[in-house]
JSON list of C-alpha atoms in Angstrom, two decimals:
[
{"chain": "G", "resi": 1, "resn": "UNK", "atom": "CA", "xyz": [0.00, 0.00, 0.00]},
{"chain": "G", "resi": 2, "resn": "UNK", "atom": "CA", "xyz": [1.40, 3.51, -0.91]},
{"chain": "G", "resi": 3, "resn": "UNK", "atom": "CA", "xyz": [0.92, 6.53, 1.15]},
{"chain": "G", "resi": 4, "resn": "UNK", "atom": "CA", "xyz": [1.29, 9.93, -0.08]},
{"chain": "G", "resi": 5, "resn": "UNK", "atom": "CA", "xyz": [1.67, 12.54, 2.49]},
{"chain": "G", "resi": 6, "resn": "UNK", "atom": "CA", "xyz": [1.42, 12.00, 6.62]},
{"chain": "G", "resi": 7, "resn": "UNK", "atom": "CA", "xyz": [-1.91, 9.86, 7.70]},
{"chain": "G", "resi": 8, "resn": "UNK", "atom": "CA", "xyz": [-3.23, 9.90, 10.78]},
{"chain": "G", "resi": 9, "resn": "UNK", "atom": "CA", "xyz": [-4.23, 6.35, 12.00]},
{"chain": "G", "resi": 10, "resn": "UNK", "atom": "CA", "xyz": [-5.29, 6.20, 15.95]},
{"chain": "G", "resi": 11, "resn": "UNK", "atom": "CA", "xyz": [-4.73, 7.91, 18.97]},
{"chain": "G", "resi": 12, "resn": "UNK", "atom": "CA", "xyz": [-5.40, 6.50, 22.02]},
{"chain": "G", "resi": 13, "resn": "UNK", "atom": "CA", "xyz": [-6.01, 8.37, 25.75]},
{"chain": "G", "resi": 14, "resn": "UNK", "atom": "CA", "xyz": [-6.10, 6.82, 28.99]},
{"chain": "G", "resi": 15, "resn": "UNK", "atom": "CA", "xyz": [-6.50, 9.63, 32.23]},
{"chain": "G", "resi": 16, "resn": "UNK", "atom": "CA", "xyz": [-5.46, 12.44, 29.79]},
{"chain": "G", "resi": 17, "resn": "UNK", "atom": "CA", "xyz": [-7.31, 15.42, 31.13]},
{"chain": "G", "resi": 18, "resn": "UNK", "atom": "CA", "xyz": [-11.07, 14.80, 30.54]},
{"chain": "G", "resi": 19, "resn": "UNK", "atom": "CA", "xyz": [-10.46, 11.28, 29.73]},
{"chain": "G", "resi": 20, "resn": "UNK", "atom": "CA", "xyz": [-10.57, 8.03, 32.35]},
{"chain": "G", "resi": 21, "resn": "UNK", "atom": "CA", "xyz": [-9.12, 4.88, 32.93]},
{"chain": "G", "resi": 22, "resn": "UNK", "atom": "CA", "xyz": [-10.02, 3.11, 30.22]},
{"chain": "G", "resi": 23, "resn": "UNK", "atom": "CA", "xyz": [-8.60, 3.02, 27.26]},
{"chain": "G", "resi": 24, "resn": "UNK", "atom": "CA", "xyz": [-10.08, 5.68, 24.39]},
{"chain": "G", "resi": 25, "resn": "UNK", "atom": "CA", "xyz": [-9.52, 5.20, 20.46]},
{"chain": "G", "resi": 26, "resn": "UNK", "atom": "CA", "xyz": [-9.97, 7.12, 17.68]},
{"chain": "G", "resi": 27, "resn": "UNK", "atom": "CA", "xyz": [-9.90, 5.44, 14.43]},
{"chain": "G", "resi": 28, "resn": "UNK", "atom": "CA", "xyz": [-9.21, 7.79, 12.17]},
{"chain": "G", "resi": 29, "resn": "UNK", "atom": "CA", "xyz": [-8.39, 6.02, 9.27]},
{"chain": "G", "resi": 30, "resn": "UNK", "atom": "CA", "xyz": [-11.68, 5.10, 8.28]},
{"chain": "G", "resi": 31, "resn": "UNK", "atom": "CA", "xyz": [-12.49, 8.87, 7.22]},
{"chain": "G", "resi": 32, "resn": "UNK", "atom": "CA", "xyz": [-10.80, 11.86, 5.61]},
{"chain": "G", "resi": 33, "resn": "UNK", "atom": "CA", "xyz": [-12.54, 14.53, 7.46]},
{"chain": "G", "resi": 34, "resn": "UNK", "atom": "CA", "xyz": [-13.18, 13.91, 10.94]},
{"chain": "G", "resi": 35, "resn": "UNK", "atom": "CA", "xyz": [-15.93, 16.30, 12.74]},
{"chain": "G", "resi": 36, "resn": "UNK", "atom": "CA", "xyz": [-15.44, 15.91, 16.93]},
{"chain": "G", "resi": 37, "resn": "UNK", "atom": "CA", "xyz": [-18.86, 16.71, 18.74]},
{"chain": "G", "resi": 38, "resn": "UNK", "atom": "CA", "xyz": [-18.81, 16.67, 22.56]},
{"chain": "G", "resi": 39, "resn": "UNK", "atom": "CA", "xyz": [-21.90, 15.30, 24.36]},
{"chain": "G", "resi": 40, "resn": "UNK", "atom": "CA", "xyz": [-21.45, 15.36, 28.50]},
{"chain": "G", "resi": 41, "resn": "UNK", "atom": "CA", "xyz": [-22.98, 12.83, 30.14]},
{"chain": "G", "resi": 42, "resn": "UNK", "atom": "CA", "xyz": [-21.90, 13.77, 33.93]},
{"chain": "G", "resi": 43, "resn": "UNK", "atom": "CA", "xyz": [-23.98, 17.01, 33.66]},
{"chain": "G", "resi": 44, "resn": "UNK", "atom": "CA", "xyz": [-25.84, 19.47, 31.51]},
{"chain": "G", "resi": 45, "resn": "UNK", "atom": "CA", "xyz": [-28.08, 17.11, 29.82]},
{"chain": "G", "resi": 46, "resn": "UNK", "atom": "CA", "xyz": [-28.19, 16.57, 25.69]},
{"chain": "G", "resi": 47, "resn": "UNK", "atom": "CA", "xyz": [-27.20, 19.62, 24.55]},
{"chain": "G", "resi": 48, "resn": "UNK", "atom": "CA", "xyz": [-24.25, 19.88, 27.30]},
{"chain": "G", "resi": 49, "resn": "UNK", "atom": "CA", "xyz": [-21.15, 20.40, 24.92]},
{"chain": "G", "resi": 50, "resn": "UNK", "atom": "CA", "xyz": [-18.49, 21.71, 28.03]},
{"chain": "G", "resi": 51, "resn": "UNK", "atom": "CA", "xyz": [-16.20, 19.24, 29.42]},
{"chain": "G", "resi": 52, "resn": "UNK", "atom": "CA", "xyz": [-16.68, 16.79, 26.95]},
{"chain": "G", "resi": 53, "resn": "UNK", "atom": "CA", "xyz": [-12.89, 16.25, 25.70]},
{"chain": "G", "resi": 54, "resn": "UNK", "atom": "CA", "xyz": [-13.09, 18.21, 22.36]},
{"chain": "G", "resi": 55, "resn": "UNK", "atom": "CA", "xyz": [-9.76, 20.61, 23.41]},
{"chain": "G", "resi": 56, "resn": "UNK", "atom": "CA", "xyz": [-8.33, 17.27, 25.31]},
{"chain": "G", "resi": 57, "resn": "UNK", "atom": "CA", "xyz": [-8.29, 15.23, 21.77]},
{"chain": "G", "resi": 58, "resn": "UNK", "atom": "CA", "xyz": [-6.22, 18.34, 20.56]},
{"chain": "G", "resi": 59, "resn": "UNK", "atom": "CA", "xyz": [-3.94, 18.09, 23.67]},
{"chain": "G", "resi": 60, "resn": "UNK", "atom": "CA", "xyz": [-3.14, 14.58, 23.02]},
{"chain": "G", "resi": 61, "resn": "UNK", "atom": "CA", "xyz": [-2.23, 15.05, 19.67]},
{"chain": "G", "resi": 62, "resn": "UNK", "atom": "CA", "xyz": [0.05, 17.78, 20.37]},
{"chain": "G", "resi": 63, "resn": "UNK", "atom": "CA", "xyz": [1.27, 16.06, 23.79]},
{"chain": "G", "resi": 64, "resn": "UNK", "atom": "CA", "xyz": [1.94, 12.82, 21.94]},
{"chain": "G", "resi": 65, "resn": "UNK", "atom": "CA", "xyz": [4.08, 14.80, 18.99]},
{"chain": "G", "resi": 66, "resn": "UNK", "atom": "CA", "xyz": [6.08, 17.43, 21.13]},
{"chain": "G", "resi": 67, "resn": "UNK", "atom": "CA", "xyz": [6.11, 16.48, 24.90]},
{"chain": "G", "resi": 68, "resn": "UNK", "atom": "CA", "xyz": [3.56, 19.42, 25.82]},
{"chain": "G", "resi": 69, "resn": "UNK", "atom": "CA", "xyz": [-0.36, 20.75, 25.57]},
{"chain": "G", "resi": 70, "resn": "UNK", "atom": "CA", "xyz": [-1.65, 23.22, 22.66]},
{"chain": "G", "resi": 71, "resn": "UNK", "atom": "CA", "xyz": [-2.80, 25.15, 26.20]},
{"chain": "G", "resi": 72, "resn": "UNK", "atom": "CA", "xyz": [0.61, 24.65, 27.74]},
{"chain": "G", "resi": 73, "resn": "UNK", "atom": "CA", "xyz": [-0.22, 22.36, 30.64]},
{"chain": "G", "resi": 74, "resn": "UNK", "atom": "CA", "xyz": [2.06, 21.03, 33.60]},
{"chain": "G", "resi": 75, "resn": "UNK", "atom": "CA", "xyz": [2.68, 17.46, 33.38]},
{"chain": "G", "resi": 76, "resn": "UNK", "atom": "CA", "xyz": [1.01, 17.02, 36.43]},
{"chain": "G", "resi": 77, "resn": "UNK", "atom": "CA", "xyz": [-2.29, 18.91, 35.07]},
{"chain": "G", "resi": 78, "resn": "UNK", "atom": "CA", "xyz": [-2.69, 16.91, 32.49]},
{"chain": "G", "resi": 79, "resn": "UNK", "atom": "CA", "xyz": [-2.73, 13.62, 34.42]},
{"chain": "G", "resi": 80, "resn": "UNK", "atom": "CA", "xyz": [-6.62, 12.96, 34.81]},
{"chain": "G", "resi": 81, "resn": "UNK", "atom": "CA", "xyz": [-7.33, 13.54, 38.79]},
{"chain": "G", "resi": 82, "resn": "UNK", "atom": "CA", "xyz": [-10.54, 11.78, 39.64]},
{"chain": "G", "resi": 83, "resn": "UNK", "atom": "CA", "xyz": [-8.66, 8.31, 38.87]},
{"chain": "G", "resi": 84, "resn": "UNK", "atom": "CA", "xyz": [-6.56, 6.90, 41.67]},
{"chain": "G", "resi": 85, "resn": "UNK", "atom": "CA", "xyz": [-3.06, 7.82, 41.82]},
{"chain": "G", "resi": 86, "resn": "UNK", "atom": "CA", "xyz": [-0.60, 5.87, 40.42]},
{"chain": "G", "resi": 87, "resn": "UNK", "atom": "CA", "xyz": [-2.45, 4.50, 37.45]},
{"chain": "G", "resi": 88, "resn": "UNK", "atom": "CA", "xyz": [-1.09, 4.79, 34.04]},
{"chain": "G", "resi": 89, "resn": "UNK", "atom": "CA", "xyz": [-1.45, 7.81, 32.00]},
{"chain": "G", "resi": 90, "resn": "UNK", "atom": "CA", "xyz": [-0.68, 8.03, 28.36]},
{"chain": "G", "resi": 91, "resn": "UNK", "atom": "CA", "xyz": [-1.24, 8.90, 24.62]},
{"chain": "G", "resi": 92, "resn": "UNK", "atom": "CA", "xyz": [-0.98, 6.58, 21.84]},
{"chain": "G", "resi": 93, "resn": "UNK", "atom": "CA", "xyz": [-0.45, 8.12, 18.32]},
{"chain": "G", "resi": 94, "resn": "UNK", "atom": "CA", "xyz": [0.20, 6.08, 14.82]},
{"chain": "G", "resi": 95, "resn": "UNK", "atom": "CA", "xyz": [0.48, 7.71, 11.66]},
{"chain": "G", "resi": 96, "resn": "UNK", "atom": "CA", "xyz": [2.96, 6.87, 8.74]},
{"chain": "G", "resi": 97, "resn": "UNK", "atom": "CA", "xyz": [4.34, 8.46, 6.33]},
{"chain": "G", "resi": 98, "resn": "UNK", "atom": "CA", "xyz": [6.09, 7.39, 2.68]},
{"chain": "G", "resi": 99, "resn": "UNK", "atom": "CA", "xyz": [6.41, 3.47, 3.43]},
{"chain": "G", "resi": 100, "resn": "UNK", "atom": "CA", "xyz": [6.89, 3.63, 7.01]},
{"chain": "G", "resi": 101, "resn": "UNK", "atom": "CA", "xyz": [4.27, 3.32, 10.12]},
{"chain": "G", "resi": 102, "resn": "UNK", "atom": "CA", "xyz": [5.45, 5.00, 12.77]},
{"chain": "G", "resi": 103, "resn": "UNK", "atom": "CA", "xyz": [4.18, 4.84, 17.15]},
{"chain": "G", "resi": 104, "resn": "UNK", "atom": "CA", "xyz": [4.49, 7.53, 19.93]},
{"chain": "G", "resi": 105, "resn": "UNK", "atom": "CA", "xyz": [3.76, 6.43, 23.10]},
{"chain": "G", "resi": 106, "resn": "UNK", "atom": "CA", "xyz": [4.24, 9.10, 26.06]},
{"chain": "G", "resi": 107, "resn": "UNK", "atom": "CA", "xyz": [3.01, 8.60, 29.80]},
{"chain": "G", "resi": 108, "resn": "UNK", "atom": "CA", "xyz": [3.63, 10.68, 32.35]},
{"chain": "G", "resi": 109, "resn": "UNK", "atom": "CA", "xyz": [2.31, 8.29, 35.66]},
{"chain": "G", "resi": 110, "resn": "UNK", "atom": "CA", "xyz": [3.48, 6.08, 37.14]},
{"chain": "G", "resi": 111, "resn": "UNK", "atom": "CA", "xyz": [6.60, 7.79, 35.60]},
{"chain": "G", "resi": 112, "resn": "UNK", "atom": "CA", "xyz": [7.25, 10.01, 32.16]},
{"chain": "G", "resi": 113, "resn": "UNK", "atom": "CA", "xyz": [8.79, 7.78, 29.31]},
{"chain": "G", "resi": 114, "resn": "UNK", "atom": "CA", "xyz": [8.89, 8.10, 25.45]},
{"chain": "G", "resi": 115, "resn": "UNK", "atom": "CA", "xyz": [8.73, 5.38, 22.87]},
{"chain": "G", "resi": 116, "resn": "UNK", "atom": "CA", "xyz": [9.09, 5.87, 19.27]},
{"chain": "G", "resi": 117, "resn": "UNK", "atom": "CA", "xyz": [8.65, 2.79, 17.17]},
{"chain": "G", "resi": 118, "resn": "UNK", "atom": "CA", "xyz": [9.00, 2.48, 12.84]},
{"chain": "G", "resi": 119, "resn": "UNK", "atom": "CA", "xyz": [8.36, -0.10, 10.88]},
{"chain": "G", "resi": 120, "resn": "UNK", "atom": "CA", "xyz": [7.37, -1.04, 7.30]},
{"chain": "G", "resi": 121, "resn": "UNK", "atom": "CA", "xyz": [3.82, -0.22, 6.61]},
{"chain": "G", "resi": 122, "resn": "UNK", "atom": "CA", "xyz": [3.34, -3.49, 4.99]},
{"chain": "G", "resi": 123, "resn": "UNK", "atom": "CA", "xyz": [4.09, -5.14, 8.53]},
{"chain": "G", "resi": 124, "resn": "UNK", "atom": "CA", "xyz": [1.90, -6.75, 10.30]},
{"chain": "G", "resi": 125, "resn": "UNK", "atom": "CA", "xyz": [4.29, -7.52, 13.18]},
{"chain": "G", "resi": 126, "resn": "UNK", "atom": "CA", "xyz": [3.24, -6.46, 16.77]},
{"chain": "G", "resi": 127, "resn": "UNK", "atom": "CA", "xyz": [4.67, -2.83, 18.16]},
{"chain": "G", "resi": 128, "resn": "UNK", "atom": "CA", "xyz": [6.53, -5.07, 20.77]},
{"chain": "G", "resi": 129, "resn": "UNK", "atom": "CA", "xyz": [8.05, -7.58, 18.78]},
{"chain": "G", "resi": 130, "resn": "UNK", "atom": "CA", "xyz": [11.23, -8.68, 19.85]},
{"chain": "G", "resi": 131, "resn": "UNK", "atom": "CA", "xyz": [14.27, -9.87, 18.41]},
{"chain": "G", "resi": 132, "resn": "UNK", "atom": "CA", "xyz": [17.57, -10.87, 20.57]},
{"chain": "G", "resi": 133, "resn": "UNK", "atom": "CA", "xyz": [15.71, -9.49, 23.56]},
{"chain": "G", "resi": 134, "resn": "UNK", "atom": "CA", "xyz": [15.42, -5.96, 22.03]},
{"chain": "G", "resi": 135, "resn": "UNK", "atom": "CA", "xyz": [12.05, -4.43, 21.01]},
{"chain": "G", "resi": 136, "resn": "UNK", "atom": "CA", "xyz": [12.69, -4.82, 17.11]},
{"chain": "G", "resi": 137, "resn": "UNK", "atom": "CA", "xyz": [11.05, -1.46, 15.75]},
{"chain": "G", "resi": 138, "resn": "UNK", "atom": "CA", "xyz": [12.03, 0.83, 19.02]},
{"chain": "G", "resi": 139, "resn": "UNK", "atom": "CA", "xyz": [14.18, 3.48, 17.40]},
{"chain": "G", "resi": 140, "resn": "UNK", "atom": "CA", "xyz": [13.53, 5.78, 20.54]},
{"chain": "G", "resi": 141, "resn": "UNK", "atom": "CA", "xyz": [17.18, 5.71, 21.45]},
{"chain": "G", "resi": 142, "resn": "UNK", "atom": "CA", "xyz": [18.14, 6.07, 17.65]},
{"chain": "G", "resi": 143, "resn": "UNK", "atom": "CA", "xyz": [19.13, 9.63, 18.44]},
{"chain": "G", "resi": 144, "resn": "UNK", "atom": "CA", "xyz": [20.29, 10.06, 14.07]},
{"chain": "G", "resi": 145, "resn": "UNK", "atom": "CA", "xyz": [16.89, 11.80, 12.44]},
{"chain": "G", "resi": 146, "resn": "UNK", "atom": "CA", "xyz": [18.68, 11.12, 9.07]},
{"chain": "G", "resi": 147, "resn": "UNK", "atom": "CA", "xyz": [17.26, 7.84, 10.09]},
{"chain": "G", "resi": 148, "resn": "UNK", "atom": "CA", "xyz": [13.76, 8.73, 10.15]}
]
């Protein structure tokens, strides 16, 4: 399959901001255009559009890409505070781009840590797959962007 351009495939949230402990996915390569409506179900009724996650989808992205918030947000604001500490927060974000597939995965409880994973976009291999005890598409310590 041939890609032209970047292409957004998934992000997944777990007690980002707005979001809880479970696990929340976007597919997003089932559309082109994606429209993000908000619908609160802890207050305000039907038409209740505050508080829904709309800006927090936009904070992942941007958290998962660069390390921080579109609204500039301390690490430890961003960690979701109605879920019991010391559970797991993180964002998930594939794309690819030419004939690579690419994964971020940041999380900043129990502790902050950055994975960046590549691999051919005709794989079907696991994220995790390991070879000689080493994550075989983990190029997070691969420090030489030439690479990329």
């Amino acid at each position: 399959m041939k890609v032209s351009g970047l292409v957004f495939h998934s992000l997944t949230i777990r007690n980002f901001l707005s979001f809880g402990n479970t696990d929340t996915t976007l597919n997003l390569d089932e559309r082109q255009l994606v429209n993000i409506l908000g619908e609160n179900r802890d207050t305000g009724g039907e038409d209740s559009r505050n508080g829904a996650g709309k800006s927090a989808i936009m904070d992942a992205f941007c958290y998962a890409i660069n390390g921080n918030t579109r609204r500039e947000l301390t690490k430890s604001d961003i960690i979701n505070k109605k879920i019991r500490k010391g559970l797991p927060c993180y964002v998930h974000l594939e794309f690819s781009k030419d004939k690579y597939r690419y994964r971020i995965e940041r999380q900043e409880a129990p502790s902050s840590t950055l994975r960046f994973y590549r691999k051919s976009i005709d794989s079907n291999d696991d994220w995790r797959k390991k070879e000689d005890n080493k994550l075989l598409y983990d190029i997070t310590k691969s420090k030489d962007e030439t690479k990329v």
